[in-house]
Every structure is written in structure tokens, then in C-alpha cells.
Amino acid sequence: MVKLKNYPVGMKHFVLLLTFITLISCSSHQYYITKIEGKKIGITEKQTSVDEIEKYIKPYRENIDKDLNEILAFCPQNLDKNGEWQTNIGCFLADITLEKSNPIFQKREQKSIDFCLLNHGGIRTIIPKGNVTARNAYEVIPFENSAVIIGLKGEQLIEIANYIVSEKKPHPLAGMTFIITKDNKIKNIQVQGKPLDFEKTYYVVTSDYLSNGGDNMIFFKKGISRCDTDYKLRNIIIDYFKDVDTLRINTDVRITKE
């Protein structure tokens, strides 16, 4: 250790400065990314043949196809989108979404879901009669939408009924029923078989897309509570397929026109 007291003041300052510079030069340097460059390299026959690409992806495709093509259950009839106010595929999807989401909501919030509302346009194809697989689920709902539970007041349920009538589309509905009068008015709204109570909070399961006002379902944005399940609608279908031997098709009437 250097004893500075034996040196003149100028020499002391020089030694301190030299020590400080040495410490700085020995310290580790920190580097920062200032620029990233890239370029697109096209797949051409000169670089990689089509056969080579096919050979590379074949094991992955075969493994995915094996999972998607495994028979999970049996569908007793064609489920399609034909219908004025409700369809058999819409009722089926609404029923199982309510059924599979309810235990999650009960566990998290100690409450039960009252009804389900989905959108007609979100159903992309049919579920044909016969054996069903995970591939059918991906084809019916190819999106990444998840189930969300929204708490609504009674007036929002009137908005829902009026929305369905004005849209004139058979949006999937379960747990809620109502009657359309001859002059297109709404009456006798019931939830789980009981008359509408304006003082009660009703819990509806829908998709995250619709819960944010998608398809102009702005009544969901008036919700007083929200529970995101992170349970994809497609996985709800697959899990239901795995739980049953034969799909249960409920044909009860949800919307009645006088």
C-alpha cells in the first residue's frame, strides 16, 4: 500500500488521479444493442428442394395428425347452423360451454353461471354425424378465444334479448329463454326457469371477444364483474368429447316466436 503522507501535495494528487484512471480502465464494460439487421431469405429450389422440406416436416405433421384424428366420441346427428332463432350446433356449444365453465367459476368465486351467450358467426363449420375427433373441434372454432364470465344486471338481459331479435341471427344461447311477440317485442324472459329479477346479478359465460364488445355486443361492457377462465372454447369442445361416449343433443326451445 502506498503511503501518501511522505509525498508532496502535488505528488499526492497525481497518485490519486493515476489510481482512479487505473480503476476505471480495469472495470468491466457494458454493451448495449443499438441496431438489429436482418434479411429475408427465400426458400428456392436452388437452396432447398421441396422434397427436403417435406422430409423435414413429415415427422411433425404425422404426430399432429395422430392427435387430431384420434376418435373421441360419437355424434348421433349432423350439427349445423340451420335455424331461424336457434340451431342444434349453437344449442350444443352453448350447453357444453356453460357445463364445462361452471365448475371453474364455482371454485374461484363460489358462484354459479346462470346462462351462456355465444355468436352465430363464430361457428365455422358443422359437426357431422359419426365419429368425432379433436380435428372437428379445431374446424368448428379455429380461433384462440377463451371463456369469460361477466356479471350483468337485469336491464342488460333485456338488451341481450332485443339484440338477438334485431340481429335476426340464431346466436347460441343456453340457460335463458324468452318469447318474441307478433310485433317483435320481448316478453317472459326467464333464466334457469325463473322470471327475470332486476335486482339480481346474473352471470353469463361468453367468449373474450364478445365480452369486449365484439359483434356489437356492447351490453357486455356494462358488466359489473369479470372472470377470465383462460379456458379456450375449442378445448371445452375437446374435453367434452373426451368425457362422453355419445354427444348429448338438447333440442329444447330457447326462443319462441308467437
PDB file of C-alpha atoms in Angstrom:
ATOM      1  CA  MET A   1       0.000   0.000   0.000  1.00  0.00           C
ATOM      2  CA  VAL A   2       1.359   3.412  -0.952  1.00  0.00           C
ATOM      3  CA  LYS A   3       1.931   5.841   1.992  1.00  0.00           C
ATOM      4  CA  LEU A   4       0.983   9.254   0.581  1.00  0.00           C
ATOM      5  CA  LYS A   5       1.926  11.230   3.682  1.00  0.00           C
ATOM      6  CA  ASN A   6       5.621  11.082   2.700  1.00  0.00           C
ATOM      7  CA  TYR A   7       4.943  12.803  -0.655  1.00  0.00           C
ATOM      8  CA  PRO A   8       4.391  16.493  -1.528  1.00  0.00           C
ATOM      9  CA  VAL A   9       0.787  17.674  -2.105  1.00  0.00           C
ATOM     10  CA  GLY A  10       1.189  17.743  -5.900  1.00  0.00           C
ATOM     11  CA  MET A  11       2.557  14.252  -5.969  1.00  0.00           C
ATOM     12  CA  LYS A  12      -0.359  13.043  -3.780  1.00  0.00           C
ATOM     13  CA  HIS A  13      -2.865  14.447  -6.289  1.00  0.00           C
ATOM     14  CA  PHE A  14      -1.038  12.793  -9.171  1.00  0.00           C
ATOM     15  CA  VAL A  15      -1.013   9.402  -7.429  1.00  0.00           C
ATOM     16  CA  LEU A  16      -4.760   9.659  -6.649  1.00  0.00           C
ATOM     17  CA  LEU A  17      -5.572  10.595 -10.241  1.00  0.00           C
ATOM     18  CA  LEU A  18      -3.457   7.737 -11.583  1.00  0.00           C
ATOM     19  CA  THR A  19      -5.192   5.267  -9.211  1.00  0.00           C
ATOM     20  CA  PHE A  20      -8.647   6.493 -10.290  1.00  0.00           C
ATOM     21  CA  ILE A  21      -7.811   6.101 -14.006  1.00  0.00           C
ATOM     22  CA  THR A  22      -6.440   2.594 -13.384  1.00  0.00           C
ATOM     23  CA  LEU A  23      -9.631   1.516 -11.604  1.00  0.00           C
ATOM     24  CA  ILE A  24     -11.797   2.826 -14.435  1.00  0.00           C
ATOM     25  CA  SER A  25      -9.750   1.068 -17.091  1.00  0.00           C
ATOM     26  CA  CYS A  26      -9.987  -2.251 -15.220  1.00  0.00           C
ATOM     27  CA  SER A  27     -13.751  -2.127 -14.718  1.00  0.00           C
ATOM     28  CA  SER A  28     -15.981  -4.311 -16.910  1.00  0.00           C
ATOM     29  CA  HIS A  29     -17.567  -2.691 -19.950  1.00  0.00           C
ATOM     30  CA  GLN A  30     -21.331  -2.699 -20.526  1.00  0.00           C
ATOM     31  CA  TYR A  31     -22.506  -3.149 -24.071  1.00  0.00           C
ATOM     32  CA  TYR A  32     -25.892  -2.159 -25.489  1.00  0.00           C
ATOM     33  CA  ILE A  33     -27.719  -3.194 -28.661  1.00  0.00           C
ATOM     34  CA  THR A  34     -28.074  -0.170 -30.889  1.00  0.00           C
ATOM     35  CA  LYS A  35     -29.117  -1.793 -34.145  1.00  0.00           C
ATOM     36  CA  ILE A  36     -30.544  -5.084 -35.395  1.00  0.00           C
ATOM     37  CA  GLU A  37     -30.406  -6.013 -39.035  1.00  0.00           C
ATOM     38  CA  GLY A  38     -31.999  -8.887 -40.890  1.00  0.00           C
ATOM     39  CA  LYS A  39     -32.919 -10.007 -44.349  1.00  0.00           C
ATOM     40  CA  LYS A  40     -35.461 -12.353 -45.874  1.00  0.00           C
ATOM     41  CA  ILE A  41     -34.063 -15.498 -47.414  1.00  0.00           C
ATOM     42  CA  GLY A  42     -36.498 -17.119 -49.797  1.00  0.00           C
ATOM     43  CA  ILE A  43     -36.833 -20.891 -49.985  1.00  0.00           C
ATOM     44  CA  THR A  44     -35.941 -21.734 -53.555  1.00  0.00           C
ATOM     45  CA  GLU A  45     -35.133 -24.948 -55.342  1.00  0.00           C
ATOM     46  CA  LYS A  46     -31.511 -23.846 -55.547  1.00  0.00           C
ATOM     47  CA  GLN A  47     -31.243 -23.668 -51.752  1.00  0.00           C
ATOM     48  CA  THR A  48     -33.625 -26.365 -50.562  1.00  0.00           C
ATOM     49  CA  SER A  49     -35.740 -28.724 -52.604  1.00  0.00           C
ATOM     50  CA  VAL A  50     -39.423 -29.253 -51.910  1.00  0.00           C
ATOM     51  CA  ASP A  51     -38.687 -32.891 -51.113  1.00  0.00           C
ATOM     52  CA  GLU A  52     -36.178 -31.889 -48.452  1.00  0.00           C
ATOM     53  CA  ILE A  53     -38.671 -29.536 -46.823  1.00  0.00           C
ATOM     54  CA  GLU A  54     -41.329 -32.248 -46.866  1.00  0.00           C
ATOM     55  CA  LYS A  55     -38.905 -34.740 -45.339  1.00  0.00           C
ATOM     56  CA  TYR A  56     -38.069 -32.303 -42.540  1.00  0.00           C
ATOM     57  CA  ILE A  57     -41.665 -31.508 -41.523  1.00  0.00           C
ATOM     58  CA  LYS A  58     -43.102 -35.012 -42.084  1.00  0.00           C
ATOM     59  CA  PRO A  59     -42.497 -36.307 -38.512  1.00  0.00           C
ATOM     60  CA  TYR A  60     -44.163 -33.219 -37.030  1.00  0.00           C
ATOM     61  CA  ARG A  61     -47.153 -33.461 -39.363  1.00  0.00           C
ATOM     62  CA  GLU A  62     -47.636 -37.161 -38.656  1.00  0.00           C
ATOM     63  CA  ASN A  63     -47.530 -36.582 -34.896  1.00  0.00           C
ATOM     64  CA  ILE A  64     -50.064 -33.730 -35.089  1.00  0.00           C
ATOM     65  CA  ASP A  65     -52.339 -35.718 -37.402  1.00  0.00           C
ATOM     66  CA  LYS A  66     -52.255 -38.643 -34.992  1.00  0.00           C
ATOM     67  CA  ASP A  67     -53.507 -36.446 -32.138  1.00  0.00           C
ATOM     68  CA  LEU A  68     -56.123 -34.651 -34.248  1.00  0.00           C
ATOM     69  CA  ASN A  69     -57.515 -37.815 -35.830  1.00  0.00           C
ATOM     70  CA  GLU A  70     -57.975 -39.846 -32.663  1.00  0.00           C
ATOM     71  CA  ILE A  71     -61.666 -40.758 -32.257  1.00  0.00           C
ATOM     72  CA  LEU A  72     -63.010 -39.225 -29.046  1.00  0.00           C
ATOM     73  CA  ALA A  73     -66.808 -39.684 -29.207  1.00  0.00           C
ATOM     74  CA  PHE A  74     -69.787 -40.287 -31.484  1.00  0.00           C
ATOM     75  CA  CYS A  75     -72.215 -37.652 -32.830  1.00  0.00           C
ATOM     76  CA  PRO A  76     -75.733 -39.100 -33.385  1.00  0.00           C
ATOM     77  CA  GLN A  77     -76.770 -36.496 -35.975  1.00  0.00           C
ATOM     78  CA  ASN A  78     -75.437 -33.674 -38.108  1.00  0.00           C
ATOM     79  CA  LEU A  79     -74.996 -30.476 -36.092  1.00  0.00           C
ATOM     80  CA  ASP A  80     -75.211 -27.418 -38.333  1.00  0.00           C
ATOM     81  CA  LYS A  81     -76.123 -23.735 -38.398  1.00  0.00           C
ATOM     82  CA  ASN A  82     -79.561 -24.090 -39.972  1.00  0.00           C
ATOM     83  CA  GLY A  83     -82.353 -22.450 -37.989  1.00  0.00           C
ATOM     84  CA  GLU A  84     -84.214 -19.171 -37.593  1.00  0.00           C
ATOM     85  CA  TRP A  85     -83.786 -18.447 -33.877  1.00  0.00           C
ATOM     86  CA  GLN A  86     -81.684 -21.369 -32.721  1.00  0.00           C
ATOM     87  CA  THR A  87     -79.615 -24.150 -34.271  1.00  0.00           C
ATOM     88  CA  ASN A  88     -78.715 -27.580 -32.980  1.00  0.00           C
ATOM     89  CA  ILE A  89     -74.991 -26.840 -33.132  1.00  0.00           C
ATOM     90  CA  GLY A  90     -75.486 -23.477 -31.413  1.00  0.00           C
ATOM     91  CA  CYS A  91     -77.519 -25.022 -28.601  1.00  0.00           C
ATOM     92  CA  PHE A  92     -74.925 -27.789 -28.245  1.00  0.00           C
ATOM     93  CA  LEU A  93     -71.991 -25.376 -27.992  1.00  0.00           C
ATOM     94  CA  ALA A  94     -73.797 -23.059 -25.569  1.00  0.00           C
ATOM     95  CA  ASP A  95     -74.825 -26.016 -23.386  1.00  0.00           C
ATOM     96  CA  ILE A  96     -71.340 -27.500 -23.089  1.00  0.00           C
ATOM     97  CA  THR A  97     -69.673 -24.085 -22.602  1.00  0.00           C
ATOM     98  CA  LEU A  98     -71.985 -23.463 -19.652  1.00  0.00           C
ATOM     99  CA  GLU A  99     -71.455 -27.002 -18.348  1.00  0.00           C
ATOM    100  CA  LYS A 100     -67.650 -27.014 -18.542  1.00  0.00           C
ATOM    101  CA  SER A 101     -67.100 -23.413 -17.365  1.00  0.00           C
ATOM    102  CA  ASN A 102     -69.378 -23.572 -14.335  1.00  0.00           C
ATOM    103  CA  PRO A 103     -67.098 -25.711 -12.102  1.00  0.00           C
ATOM    104  CA  ILE A 104     -64.233 -23.266 -12.690  1.00  0.00           C
ATOM    105  CA  PHE A 105     -66.390 -20.299 -11.682  1.00  0.00           C
ATOM    106  CA  GLN A 106     -67.765 -22.121  -8.652  1.00  0.00           C
ATOM    107  CA  LYS A 107     -64.256 -22.964  -7.468  1.00  0.00           C
ATOM    108  CA  ARG A 108     -62.883 -19.455  -7.979  1.00  0.00           C
ATOM    109  CA  GLU A 109     -65.843 -17.301  -6.971  1.00  0.00           C
ATOM    110  CA  GLN A 110     -68.154 -19.715  -5.113  1.00  0.00           C
ATOM    111  CA  LYS A 111     -70.912 -18.698  -7.538  1.00  0.00           C
ATOM    112  CA  SER A 112     -72.731 -20.372 -10.419  1.00  0.00           C
ATOM    113  CA  ILE A 113     -73.086 -19.317 -14.052  1.00  0.00           C
ATOM    114  CA  ASP A 114     -76.703 -18.545 -14.995  1.00  0.00           C
ATOM    115  CA  PHE A 115     -76.574 -18.675 -18.789  1.00  0.00           C
ATOM    116  CA  CYS A 116     -74.379 -18.679 -21.872  1.00  0.00           C
ATOM    117  CA  LEU A 117     -74.359 -16.484 -24.974  1.00  0.00           C
ATOM    118  CA  LEU A 118     -72.030 -17.004 -27.936  1.00  0.00           C
ATOM    119  CA  ASN A 119     -72.125 -15.697 -31.510  1.00  0.00           C
ATOM    120  CA  HIS A 120     -73.507 -17.404 -34.588  1.00  0.00           C
ATOM    121  CA  GLY A 121     -70.635 -16.183 -36.771  1.00  0.00           C
ATOM    122  CA  GLY A 122     -68.031 -17.792 -34.515  1.00  0.00           C
ATOM    123  CA  ILE A 123     -69.180 -21.258 -35.603  1.00  0.00           C
ATOM    124  CA  ARG A 124     -67.217 -22.054 -38.760  1.00  0.00           C
ATOM    125  CA  THR A 125     -68.495 -25.451 -39.839  1.00  0.00           C
ATOM    126  CA  ILE A 126     -70.674 -28.412 -38.892  1.00  0.00           C
ATOM    127  CA  ILE A 127     -70.076 -31.384 -36.632  1.00  0.00           C
ATOM    128  CA  PRO A 128     -71.036 -34.304 -38.895  1.00  0.00           C
ATOM    129  CA  LYS A 129     -72.865 -37.430 -37.807  1.00  0.00           C
ATOM    130  CA  GLY A 130     -70.429 -40.163 -36.886  1.00  0.00           C
ATOM    131  CA  ASN A 131     -67.146 -40.347 -35.044  1.00  0.00           C
ATOM    132  CA  VAL A 132     -65.769 -37.006 -33.830  1.00  0.00           C
ATOM    133  CA  THR A 133     -62.164 -36.015 -33.188  1.00  0.00           C
ATOM    134  CA  ALA A 134     -60.140 -33.086 -31.955  1.00  0.00           C
ATOM    135  CA  ARG A 135     -59.868 -32.010 -35.594  1.00  0.00           C
ATOM    136  CA  ASN A 136     -63.627 -31.387 -35.619  1.00  0.00           C
ATOM    137  CA  ALA A 137     -63.218 -29.009 -32.679  1.00  0.00           C
ATOM    138  CA  TYR A 138     -60.447 -27.086 -34.458  1.00  0.00           C
ATOM    139  CA  GLU A 139     -62.596 -26.802 -37.574  1.00  0.00           C
ATOM    140  CA  VAL A 140     -65.708 -25.632 -35.705  1.00  0.00           C
ATOM    141  CA  ILE A 141     -63.860 -22.987 -33.656  1.00  0.00           C
ATOM    142  CA  PRO A 142     -60.455 -22.234 -35.233  1.00  0.00           C
ATOM    143  CA  PHE A 143     -59.882 -19.172 -33.044  1.00  0.00           C
ATOM    144  CA  GLU A 144     -57.997 -18.767 -29.763  1.00  0.00           C
ATOM    145  CA  ASN A 145     -60.984 -17.344 -27.874  1.00  0.00           C
ATOM    146  CA  SER A 146     -61.419 -18.222 -24.194  1.00  0.00           C
ATOM    147  CA  ALA A 147     -64.438 -18.377 -21.889  1.00  0.00           C
ATOM    148  CA  VAL A 148     -65.139 -15.277 -19.799  1.00  0.00           C
ATOM    149  CA  ILE A 149     -67.847 -14.834 -17.151  1.00  0.00           C
ATOM    150  CA  ILE A 150     -69.486 -11.401 -16.910  1.00  0.00           C
ATOM    151  CA  GLY A 151     -71.772 -10.205 -14.133  1.00  0.00           C
ATOM    152  CA  LEU A 152     -74.810  -8.349 -15.547  1.00  0.00           C
ATOM    153  CA  LYS A 153     -77.872  -6.615 -14.120  1.00  0.00           C
ATOM    154  CA  GLY A 154     -81.412  -7.383 -15.274  1.00  0.00           C
ATOM    155  CA  GLU A 155     -81.624  -4.495 -17.736  1.00  0.00           C
ATOM    156  CA  GLN A 156     -78.675  -5.919 -19.681  1.00  0.00           C
ATOM    157  CA  LEU A 157     -80.591  -9.178 -20.178  1.00  0.00           C
ATOM    158  CA  ILE A 158     -83.357  -7.177 -21.851  1.00  0.00           C
ATOM    159  CA  GLU A 159     -80.671  -5.642 -24.075  1.00  0.00           C
ATOM    160  CA  ILE A 160     -79.455  -9.141 -24.941  1.00  0.00           C
ATOM    161  CA  ALA A 161     -82.941 -10.294 -25.956  1.00  0.00           C
ATOM    162  CA  ASN A 162     -83.526  -7.141 -28.036  1.00  0.00           C
ATOM    163  CA  TYR A 163     -80.100  -7.548 -29.644  1.00  0.00           C
ATOM    164  CA  ILE A 164     -80.891 -11.115 -30.741  1.00  0.00           C
ATOM    165  CA  VAL A 165     -84.232 -10.013 -32.225  1.00  0.00           C
ATOM    166  CA  SER A 166     -82.683  -7.060 -34.051  1.00  0.00           C
ATOM    167  CA  GLU A 167     -79.820  -9.175 -35.407  1.00  0.00           C
ATOM    168  CA  LYS A 168     -82.186 -11.904 -36.614  1.00  0.00           C
ATOM    169  CA  LYS A 169     -79.438 -14.466 -36.133  1.00  0.00           C
ATOM    170  CA  PRO A 170     -79.600 -17.687 -34.102  1.00  0.00           C
ATOM    171  CA  HIS A 171     -76.876 -16.801 -31.610  1.00  0.00           C
ATOM    172  CA  PRO A 172     -76.087 -19.779 -29.348  1.00  0.00           C
ATOM    173  CA  LEU A 173     -77.990 -19.421 -26.075  1.00  0.00           C
ATOM    174  CA  ALA A 174     -78.329 -21.660 -23.018  1.00  0.00           C
ATOM    175  CA  GLY A 175     -79.952 -21.106 -19.618  1.00  0.00           C
ATOM    176  CA  MET A 176     -82.035 -18.139 -20.791  1.00  0.00           C
ATOM    177  CA  THR A 177     -85.375 -18.178 -22.647  1.00  0.00           C
ATOM    178  CA  PHE A 178     -87.821 -15.545 -23.887  1.00  0.00           C
ATOM    179  CA  ILE A 179     -90.781 -15.015 -26.193  1.00  0.00           C
ATOM    180  CA  ILE A 180     -90.944 -12.738 -29.238  1.00  0.00           C
ATOM    181  CA  THR A 181     -94.408 -11.240 -29.706  1.00  0.00           C
ATOM    182  CA  LYS A 182     -96.091 -10.694 -33.090  1.00  0.00           C
ATOM    183  CA  ASP A 183     -94.938  -7.072 -33.084  1.00  0.00           C
ATOM    184  CA  ASN A 184     -91.320  -8.125 -32.307  1.00  0.00           C
ATOM    185  CA  LYS A 185     -91.405  -7.187 -28.634  1.00  0.00           C
ATOM    186  CA  ILE A 186     -89.808  -9.201 -25.854  1.00  0.00           C
ATOM    187  CA  LYS A 187     -91.732 -10.831 -23.032  1.00  0.00           C
ATOM    188  CA  ASN A 188     -91.399 -13.556 -20.424  1.00  0.00           C
ATOM    189  CA  ILE A 189     -87.606 -13.543 -20.059  1.00  0.00           C
ATOM    190  CA  GLN A 190     -86.578 -16.410 -17.827  1.00  0.00           C
ATOM    191  CA  VAL A 191     -83.188 -17.506 -16.522  1.00  0.00           C
ATOM    192  CA  GLN A 192     -82.806 -21.075 -15.336  1.00  0.00           C
ATOM    193  CA  GLY A 193     -86.609 -21.363 -15.480  1.00  0.00           C
ATOM    194  CA  LYS A 194     -87.230 -18.361 -13.214  1.00  0.00           C
ATOM    195  CA  PRO A 195     -88.637 -14.916 -14.192  1.00  0.00           C
ATOM    196  CA  LEU A 196     -86.166 -12.093 -14.705  1.00  0.00           C
ATOM    197  CA  ASP A 197     -85.244 -10.305 -11.441  1.00  0.00           C
ATOM    198  CA  PHE A 198     -83.998  -6.765 -12.000  1.00  0.00           C
ATOM    199  CA  GLU A 199     -82.343  -6.663  -8.575  1.00  0.00           C
ATOM    200  CA  LYS A 200     -80.269  -9.782  -9.157  1.00  0.00           C
ATOM    201  CA  THR A 201     -76.804 -10.049 -10.670  1.00  0.00           C
ATOM    202  CA  TYR A 202     -76.709 -12.665 -13.423  1.00  0.00           C
ATOM    203  CA  TYR A 203     -73.524 -14.378 -14.512  1.00  0.00           C
ATOM    204  CA  VAL A 204     -73.164 -15.143 -18.204  1.00  0.00           C
ATOM    205  CA  VAL A 205     -70.350 -17.081 -19.845  1.00  0.00           C
ATOM    206  CA  THR A 206     -69.266 -15.865 -23.257  1.00  0.00           C
ATOM    207  CA  SER A 207     -66.063 -15.510 -25.286  1.00  0.00           C
ATOM    208  CA  ASP A 208     -63.364 -12.971 -24.528  1.00  0.00           C
ATOM    209  CA  TYR A 209     -64.001 -11.456 -27.971  1.00  0.00           C
ATOM    210  CA  LEU A 210     -67.674 -10.812 -27.246  1.00  0.00           C
ATOM    211  CA  SER A 211     -67.009  -9.708 -23.667  1.00  0.00           C
ATOM    212  CA  ASN A 212     -65.061  -6.759 -25.065  1.00  0.00           C
ATOM    213  CA  GLY A 213     -67.977  -5.636 -27.257  1.00  0.00           C
ATOM    214  CA  GLY A 214     -67.253  -7.792 -30.302  1.00  0.00           C
ATOM    215  CA  ASP A 215     -70.096  -8.236 -32.819  1.00  0.00           C
ATOM    216  CA  ASN A 216     -71.553  -5.060 -31.326  1.00  0.00           C
ATOM    217  CA  MET A 217     -72.498  -6.849 -28.081  1.00  0.00           C
ATOM    218  CA  ILE A 218     -71.841  -3.661 -26.124  1.00  0.00           C
ATOM    219  CA  PHE A 219     -74.042  -4.784 -23.227  1.00  0.00           C
ATOM    220  CA  PHE A 220     -71.153  -6.941 -22.015  1.00  0.00           C
ATOM    221  CA  LYS A 221     -69.067  -3.813 -21.478  1.00  0.00           C
ATOM    222  CA  LYS A 222     -71.638  -2.711 -18.885  1.00  0.00           C
ATOM    223  CA  GLY A 223     -70.818  -5.716 -16.732  1.00  0.00           C
ATOM    224  CA  ILE A 224     -70.172  -5.179 -13.029  1.00  0.00           C
ATOM    225  CA  SER A 225     -67.691  -8.067 -12.717  1.00  0.00           C
ATOM    226  CA  ARG A 226     -65.467 -10.198 -14.900  1.00  0.00           C
ATOM    227  CA  CYS A 227     -63.749 -13.567 -14.505  1.00  0.00           C
ATOM    228  CA  ASP A 228     -61.296 -14.743 -17.161  1.00  0.00           C
ATOM    229  CA  THR A 229     -61.097 -18.534 -17.111  1.00  0.00           C
ATOM    230  CA  ASP A 230     -58.243 -18.916 -19.622  1.00  0.00           C
ATOM    231  CA  TYR A 231     -60.212 -21.943 -20.866  1.00  0.00           C
ATOM    232  CA  LYS A 232     -60.289 -21.932 -24.652  1.00  0.00           C
ATOM    233  CA  LEU A 233     -63.666 -22.605 -26.245  1.00  0.00           C
ATOM    234  CA  ARG A 234     -62.020 -25.139 -28.537  1.00  0.00           C
ATOM    235  CA  ASN A 235     -60.607 -27.008 -25.543  1.00  0.00           C
ATOM    236  CA  ILE A 236     -64.064 -27.027 -23.975  1.00  0.00           C
ATOM    237  CA  ILE A 237     -65.305 -28.963 -27.016  1.00  0.00           C
ATOM    238  CA  ILE A 238     -62.360 -31.377 -26.963  1.00  0.00           C
ATOM    239  CA  ASP A 239     -62.695 -32.001 -23.227  1.00  0.00           C
ATOM    240  CA  TYR A 240     -66.413 -32.645 -23.637  1.00  0.00           C
ATOM    241  CA  PHE A 241     -65.725 -35.102 -26.460  1.00  0.00           C
ATOM    242  CA  LYS A 242     -63.323 -36.952 -24.165  1.00  0.00           C
ATOM    243  CA  ASP A 243     -65.843 -37.106 -21.314  1.00  0.00           C
ATOM    244  CA  VAL A 244     -68.706 -38.761 -23.197  1.00  0.00           C
ATOM    245  CA  ASP A 245     -69.260 -41.721 -25.479  1.00  0.00           C
ATOM    246  CA  THR A 246     -72.089 -40.054 -27.430  1.00  0.00           C
ATOM    247  CA  LEU A 247     -72.782 -36.336 -27.747  1.00  0.00           C
ATOM    248  CA  ARG A 248     -75.901 -35.180 -25.893  1.00  0.00           C
ATOM    249  CA  ILE A 249     -78.072 -33.036 -28.176  1.00  0.00           C
ATOM    250  CA  ASN A 250     -80.564 -30.874 -26.272  1.00  0.00           C
ATOM    251  CA  THR A 251     -83.367 -29.698 -28.537  1.00  0.00           C
ATOM    252  CA  ASP A 252     -85.416 -27.722 -26.009  1.00  0.00           C
ATOM    253  CA  VAL A 253     -86.747 -24.355 -27.207  1.00  0.00           C
ATOM    254  CA  ARG A 254     -84.857 -21.263 -26.020  1.00  0.00           C
ATOM    255  CA  ILE A 255     -86.554 -18.585 -28.137  1.00  0.00           C
ATOM    256  CA  THR A 256     -90.262 -18.750 -29.031  1.00  0.00           C
ATOM    257  CA  LYS A 257     -91.932 -16.655 -31.718  1.00  0.00           C
ATOM    258  CA  GLU A 258     -95.691 -16.055 -31.349  1.00  0.00           C
TER     259      GLU A 258
END
